[in-house]
Structures are given as structure tokens and as C-alpha cells.
Short mmCIF file of C-alpha atoms in Angstrom, two decimals:
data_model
loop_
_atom_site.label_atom_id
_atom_site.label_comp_id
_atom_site.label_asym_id
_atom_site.label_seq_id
_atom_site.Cartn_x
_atom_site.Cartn_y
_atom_site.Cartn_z
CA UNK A 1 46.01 33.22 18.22
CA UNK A 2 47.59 31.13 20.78
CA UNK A 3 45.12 31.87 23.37
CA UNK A 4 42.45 30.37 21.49
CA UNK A 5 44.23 27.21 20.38
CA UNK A 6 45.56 28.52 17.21
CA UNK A 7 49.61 28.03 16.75
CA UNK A 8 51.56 30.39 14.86
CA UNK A 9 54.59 28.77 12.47
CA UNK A 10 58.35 28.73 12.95
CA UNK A 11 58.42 31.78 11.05
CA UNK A 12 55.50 33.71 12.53
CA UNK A 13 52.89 33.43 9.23
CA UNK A 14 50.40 32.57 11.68
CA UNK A 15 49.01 28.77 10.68
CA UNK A 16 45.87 27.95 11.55
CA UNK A 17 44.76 31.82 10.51
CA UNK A 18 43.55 31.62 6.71
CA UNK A 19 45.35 34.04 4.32
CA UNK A 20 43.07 36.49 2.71
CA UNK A 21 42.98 39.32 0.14
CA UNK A 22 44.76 41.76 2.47
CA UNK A 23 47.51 39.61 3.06
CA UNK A 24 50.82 40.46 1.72
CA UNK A 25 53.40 38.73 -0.34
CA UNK A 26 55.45 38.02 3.16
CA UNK A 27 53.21 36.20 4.89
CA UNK A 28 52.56 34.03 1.81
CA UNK A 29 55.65 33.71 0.92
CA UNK A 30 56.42 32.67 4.59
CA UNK A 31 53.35 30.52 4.39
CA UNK A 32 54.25 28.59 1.17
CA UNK A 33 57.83 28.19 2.47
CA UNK A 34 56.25 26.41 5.62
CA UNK A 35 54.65 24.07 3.41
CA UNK A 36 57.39 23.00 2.11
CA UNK A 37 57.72 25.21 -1.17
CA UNK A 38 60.90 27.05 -2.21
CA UNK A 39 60.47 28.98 -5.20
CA UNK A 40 62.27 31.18 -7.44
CA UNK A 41 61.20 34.93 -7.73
CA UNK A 42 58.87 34.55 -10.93
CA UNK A 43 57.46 31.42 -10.00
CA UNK A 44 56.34 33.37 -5.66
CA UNK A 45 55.12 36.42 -8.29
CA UNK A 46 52.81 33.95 -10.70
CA UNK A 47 51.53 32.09 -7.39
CA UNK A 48 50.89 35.53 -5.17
CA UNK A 49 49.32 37.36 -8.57
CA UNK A 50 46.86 34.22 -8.61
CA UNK A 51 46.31 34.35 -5.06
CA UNK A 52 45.76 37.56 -4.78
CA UNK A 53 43.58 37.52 -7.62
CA UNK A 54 41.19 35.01 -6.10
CA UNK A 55 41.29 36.09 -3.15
CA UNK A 56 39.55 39.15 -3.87
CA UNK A 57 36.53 37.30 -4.92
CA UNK A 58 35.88 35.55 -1.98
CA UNK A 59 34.16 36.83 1.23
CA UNK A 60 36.58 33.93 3.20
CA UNK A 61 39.84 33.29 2.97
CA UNK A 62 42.41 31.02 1.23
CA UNK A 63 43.53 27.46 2.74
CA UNK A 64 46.84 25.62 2.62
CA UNK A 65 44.98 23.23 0.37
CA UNK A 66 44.28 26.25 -1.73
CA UNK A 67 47.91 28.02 -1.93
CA UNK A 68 48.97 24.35 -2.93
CA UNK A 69 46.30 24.13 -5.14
CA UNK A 70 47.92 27.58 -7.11
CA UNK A 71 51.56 25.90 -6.77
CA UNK A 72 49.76 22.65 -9.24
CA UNK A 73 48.44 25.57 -11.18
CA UNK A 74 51.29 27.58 -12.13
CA UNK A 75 53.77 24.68 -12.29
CA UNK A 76 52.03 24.15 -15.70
CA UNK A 77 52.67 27.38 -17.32
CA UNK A 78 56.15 27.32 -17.54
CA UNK A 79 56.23 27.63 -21.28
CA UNK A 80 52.97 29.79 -21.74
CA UNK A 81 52.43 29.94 -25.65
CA UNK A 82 48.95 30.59 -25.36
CA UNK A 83 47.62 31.93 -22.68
CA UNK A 84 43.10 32.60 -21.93
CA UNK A 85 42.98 36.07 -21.53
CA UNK A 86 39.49 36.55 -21.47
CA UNK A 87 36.06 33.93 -21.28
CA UNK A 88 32.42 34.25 -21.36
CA UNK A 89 29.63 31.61 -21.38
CA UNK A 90 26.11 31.28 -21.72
CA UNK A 91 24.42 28.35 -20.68
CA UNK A 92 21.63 27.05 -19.32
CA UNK A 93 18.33 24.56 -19.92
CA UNK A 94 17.73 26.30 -23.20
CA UNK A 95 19.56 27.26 -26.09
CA UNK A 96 23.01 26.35 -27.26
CA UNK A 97 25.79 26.51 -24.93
CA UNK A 98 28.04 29.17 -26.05
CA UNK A 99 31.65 30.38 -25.10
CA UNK A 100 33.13 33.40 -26.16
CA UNK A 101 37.52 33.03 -25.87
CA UNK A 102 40.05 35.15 -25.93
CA UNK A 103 43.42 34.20 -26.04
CA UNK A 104 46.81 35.73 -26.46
CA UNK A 105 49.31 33.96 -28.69
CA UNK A 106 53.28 33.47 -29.27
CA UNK A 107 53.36 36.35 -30.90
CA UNK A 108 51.40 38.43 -28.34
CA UNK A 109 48.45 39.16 -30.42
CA UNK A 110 45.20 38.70 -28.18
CA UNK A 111 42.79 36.69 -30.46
CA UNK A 112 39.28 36.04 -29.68
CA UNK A 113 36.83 33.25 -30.83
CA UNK A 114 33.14 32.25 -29.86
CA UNK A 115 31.44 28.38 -30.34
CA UNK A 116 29.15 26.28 -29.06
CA UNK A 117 29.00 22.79 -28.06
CA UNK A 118 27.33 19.88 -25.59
CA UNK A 119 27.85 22.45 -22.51
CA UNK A 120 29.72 25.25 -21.39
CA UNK A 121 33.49 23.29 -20.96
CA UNK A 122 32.89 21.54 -24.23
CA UNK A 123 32.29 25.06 -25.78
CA UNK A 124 34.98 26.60 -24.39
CA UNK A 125 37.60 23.81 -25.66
CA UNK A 126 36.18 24.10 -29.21
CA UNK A 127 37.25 27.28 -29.13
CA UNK A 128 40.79 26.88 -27.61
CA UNK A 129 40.92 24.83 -30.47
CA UNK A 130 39.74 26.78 -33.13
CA UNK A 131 42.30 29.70 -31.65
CA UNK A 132 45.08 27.60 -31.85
CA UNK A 133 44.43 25.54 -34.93
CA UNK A 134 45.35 22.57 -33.33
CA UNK A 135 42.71 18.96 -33.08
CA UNK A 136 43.45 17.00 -29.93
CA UNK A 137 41.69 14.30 -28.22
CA UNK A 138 40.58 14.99 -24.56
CA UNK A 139 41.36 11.70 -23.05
CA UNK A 140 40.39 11.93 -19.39
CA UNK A 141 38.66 14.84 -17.54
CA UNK A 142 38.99 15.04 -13.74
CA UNK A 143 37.56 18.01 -11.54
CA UNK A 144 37.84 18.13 -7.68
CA UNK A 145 36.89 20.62 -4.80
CA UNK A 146 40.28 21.27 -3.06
CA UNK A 147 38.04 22.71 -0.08
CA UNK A 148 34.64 22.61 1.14
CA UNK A 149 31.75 25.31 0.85
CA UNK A 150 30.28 27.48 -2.01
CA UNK A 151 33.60 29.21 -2.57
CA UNK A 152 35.76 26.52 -2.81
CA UNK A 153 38.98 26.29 -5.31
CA UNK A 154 38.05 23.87 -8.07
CA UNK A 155 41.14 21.78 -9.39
CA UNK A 156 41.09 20.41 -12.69
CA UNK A 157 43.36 18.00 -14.62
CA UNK A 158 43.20 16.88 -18.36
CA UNK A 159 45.06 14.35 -20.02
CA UNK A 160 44.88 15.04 -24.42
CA UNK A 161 46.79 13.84 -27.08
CA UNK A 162 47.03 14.80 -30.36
CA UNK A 163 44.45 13.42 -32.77
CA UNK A 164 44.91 11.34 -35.85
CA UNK A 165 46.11 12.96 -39.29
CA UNK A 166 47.40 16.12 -38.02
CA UNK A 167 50.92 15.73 -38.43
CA UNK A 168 51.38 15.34 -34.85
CA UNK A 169 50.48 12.52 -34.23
CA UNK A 170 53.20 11.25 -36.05
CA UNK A 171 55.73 13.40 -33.90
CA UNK A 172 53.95 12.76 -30.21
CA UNK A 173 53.28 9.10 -31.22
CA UNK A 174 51.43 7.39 -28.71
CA UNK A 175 52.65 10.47 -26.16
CA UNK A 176 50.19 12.63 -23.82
CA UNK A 177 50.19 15.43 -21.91
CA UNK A 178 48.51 16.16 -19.01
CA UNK A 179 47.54 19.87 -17.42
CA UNK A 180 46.33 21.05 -13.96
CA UNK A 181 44.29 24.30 -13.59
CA UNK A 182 42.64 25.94 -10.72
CA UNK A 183 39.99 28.58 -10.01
CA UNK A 184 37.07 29.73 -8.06
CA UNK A 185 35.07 29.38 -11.88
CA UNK A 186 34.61 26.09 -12.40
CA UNK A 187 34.81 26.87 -16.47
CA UNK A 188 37.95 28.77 -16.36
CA UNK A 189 39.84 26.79 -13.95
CA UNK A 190 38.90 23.98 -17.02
CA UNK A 191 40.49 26.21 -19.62
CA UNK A 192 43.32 26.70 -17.62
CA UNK A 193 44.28 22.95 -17.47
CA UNK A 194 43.28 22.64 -21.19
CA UNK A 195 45.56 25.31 -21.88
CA UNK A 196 48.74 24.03 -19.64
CA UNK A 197 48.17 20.47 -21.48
CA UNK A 198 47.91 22.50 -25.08
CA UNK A 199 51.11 24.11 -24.10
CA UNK A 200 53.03 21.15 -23.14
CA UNK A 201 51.69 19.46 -26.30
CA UNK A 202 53.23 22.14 -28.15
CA UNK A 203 56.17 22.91 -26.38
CA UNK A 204 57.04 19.13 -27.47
CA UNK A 205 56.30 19.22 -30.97
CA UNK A 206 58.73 22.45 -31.32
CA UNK A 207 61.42 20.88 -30.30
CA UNK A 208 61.14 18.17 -32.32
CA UNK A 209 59.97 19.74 -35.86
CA UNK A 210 61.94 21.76 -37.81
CA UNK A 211 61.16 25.65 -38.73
CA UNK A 212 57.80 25.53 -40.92
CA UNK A 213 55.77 27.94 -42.49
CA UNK A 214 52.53 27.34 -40.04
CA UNK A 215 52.12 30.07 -37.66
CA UNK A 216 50.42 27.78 -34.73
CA UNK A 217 47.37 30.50 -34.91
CA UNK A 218 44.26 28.68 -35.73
CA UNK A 219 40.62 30.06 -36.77
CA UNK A 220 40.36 33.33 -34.59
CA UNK A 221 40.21 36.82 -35.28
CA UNK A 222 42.93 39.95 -33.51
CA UNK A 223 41.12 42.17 -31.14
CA UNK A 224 42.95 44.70 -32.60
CA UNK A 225 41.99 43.80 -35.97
CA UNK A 226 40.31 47.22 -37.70
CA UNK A 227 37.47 45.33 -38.62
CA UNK A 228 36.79 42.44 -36.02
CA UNK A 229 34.42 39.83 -36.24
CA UNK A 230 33.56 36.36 -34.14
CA UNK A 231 33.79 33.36 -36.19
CA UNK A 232 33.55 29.68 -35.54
CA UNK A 233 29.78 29.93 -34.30
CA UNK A 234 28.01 27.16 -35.58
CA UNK A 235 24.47 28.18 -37.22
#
């Protein structure tokens, strides 16, 4: 590398060469410890299973502004209640944008739900809500492009707050919560940062609420329910 201008870190990851899907968790870890990140064992395992993950999609490799990108990400999921297991959507100049969601709950019972709505993200966040049984207002919206090119890492942060007359409104107050998500899908890296804001949201209500009867499990149906059905589709 050095011969062709390319200088290798303190530790020997190799900057300047991009990490790809056949790199191992020593030279990222080595990598993400030259960018300044020290992390604990099952915060390296979230961030390499990501990594790794994407990686394997892409015909180039990952960037610093990508591994850093997947730090943002996971930082969010630190108390995962829900967590999008699965997502499909149709879309396009005709017919109804449609998302199909599945979503594992607190109680680890994978739930699924399909809706439609304005386009594909709106769709998708209908049903996250209809999952989860929880109405919250999506106060700001922000995607970026942490690199350039067709395979660039999309980064996506959301700032909701609970809406009026749900109960929790009255606990949050005037309080919102914000979420980051990242992915090569522009949709799903969305639904991540919906989700990390949902979880935050409710994370904070918990603590604050006594024990009540409501489950937190909204209008969805369990995969492994004998007889499953979608609902939620509007007609």
C-alpha cells in the first residue's frame, strides 16, 4: 500500500484500503478503534453483524464514513423493544403504495402487518404503527448519502413525539425523541430510525408509568399464529 501512496494505521488496519465483505472482525475492530471508537463487546458484535451484513451487498467496499455511519446506527438500539425483522414494498407510478412489516416484539413474538399510504416510507410507518399500537407525530424527516455513488449508505434521522389523546402525551409532555438509522435500502434504513425513535419513546414512558394492563402490541397478527392473516390494508 505504501508504494502507491496509501498509509497503513498505527495498528496495521491498513487506512486508505476500504474494508469489504471478506474482512474480519480484527481489522474492523482495529479500524473503528483508529477512528476513535472504543466499544464494549456487544456493542463491536451489533456494529460488525451490520457491517458485515451490508457489506455483502455491495460490489465495493465500506468507508470510514460508512463504519461511522453503523456506530450512529446501533447507538440507537440500546433498548430494542421492537425490532423490523422483515419489510417489503411495492411502489411505483401506479397503484397504492404498499408495505408489508414484520416486527418482533417485547415479548419475542414476530408480528407482521401490511398498509398503504402517500409512498413507500409513509406506508411502512403506518404499519410500525399499527404493530405497535402506538400514534406519534413524525416531526422532522432528514435523509443523507454518507458516501457517493449508486451504493452508497443512506443515513436517516427522525425526530416524533407522541400525538395528542393517547395518554402519552400527558407523560412525554412537550418531550421528543429522535432516531438515526442506516442502510444500503433507502426504505429500511427509514424504518430503522423510526424504530430507534419508537423505542426511545417507549423506553421513556416505562419508566415513568406504572404496571398496566396494555400489552404495547398494536393491530398485527403472530407469524406463528395457526391461522394468519394481514390486516390493516386499507380497501
Amino acid at each position: 500500500p505504501e508504494s502507491i501512496g496509501l498509509m497503513r494505521g498505527d495498528s496495521q488496519s491498513g487506512v486508505g484500503l476500504v474494508l469489504g465483505k471478506h474482512s474480519g472482525r480484527n481489522a474492523v475492530g482495529t479500524r473503528l478503534r483508529e477512528l476513535g471508537y472504543e466499544l464494549d463487546d456487544a456493542k463491536f458484535n451489533a456494529v460488525f453483524n451490520r457491517f458485515k451484513e451490508l457489506a455483502e451487498k455491495r460490489k465495493g467496499g465500506m468507508e470510514d464514513d460508512d463504519l461511522e455511519a453503523l456506530v450512529s446506527d446501533q447507538s440507537g438500539m440500546v433498548n430494542k423493544l421492537w425490532e423490523v425483522t422483515g419489510l417489503q414494498v411495492t411502489t411505483g407510478m401506479s397503484g397504492m403504495p404498499t408495505a408489508t412489516v414484520k416486527m418482533m416484539g417485547p415479548d419475542g413474538v414476530e408480528r407482521y402487518v401490511a398498509q398503504t399510504g402517500t409512498g413507500p416510507v409513509d406506508a411502512v410507518y403506518k404499519a410500525i404503527d399499527a404493530i405497535t399500537g402506538v400514534r406519534i407525530n413524525l416531526e422532522s424527516y432528514n435523509m443523507n448519502s454518507v458516501t457517493e455513488g449508486i451504493e452508497a449508505l443512506a443515513s436517516t434521522r427522525v425526530v416524533i413525539s407522541p400525538a395528542s389523546k393517547t395518554g402519552l402525551d400527558k407523560i412525554c409532555k412537550e418531550r421528543k425523541f429522535s432516531g438515526l438509522g442506516s442502510d444500503s435500502d433507502i426504505v429500511t434504513s427509514s424504518a430503522r430510525a423510526y424504530t430507534a425513535a419508537l423505542n426511545k419513546l417507549l423506553t421513556y414512558t416505562m419508566r415513568r408509568q406504572s404496571k398496566g394492563s396494555d400489552s404495547g402490541i398494536g393491530n398485527a397478527v403472530s407469524v406463528s399464529s395457526a391461522a394468519p392473516m394481514v390486516v390493516g390494508v386499507d380497501a
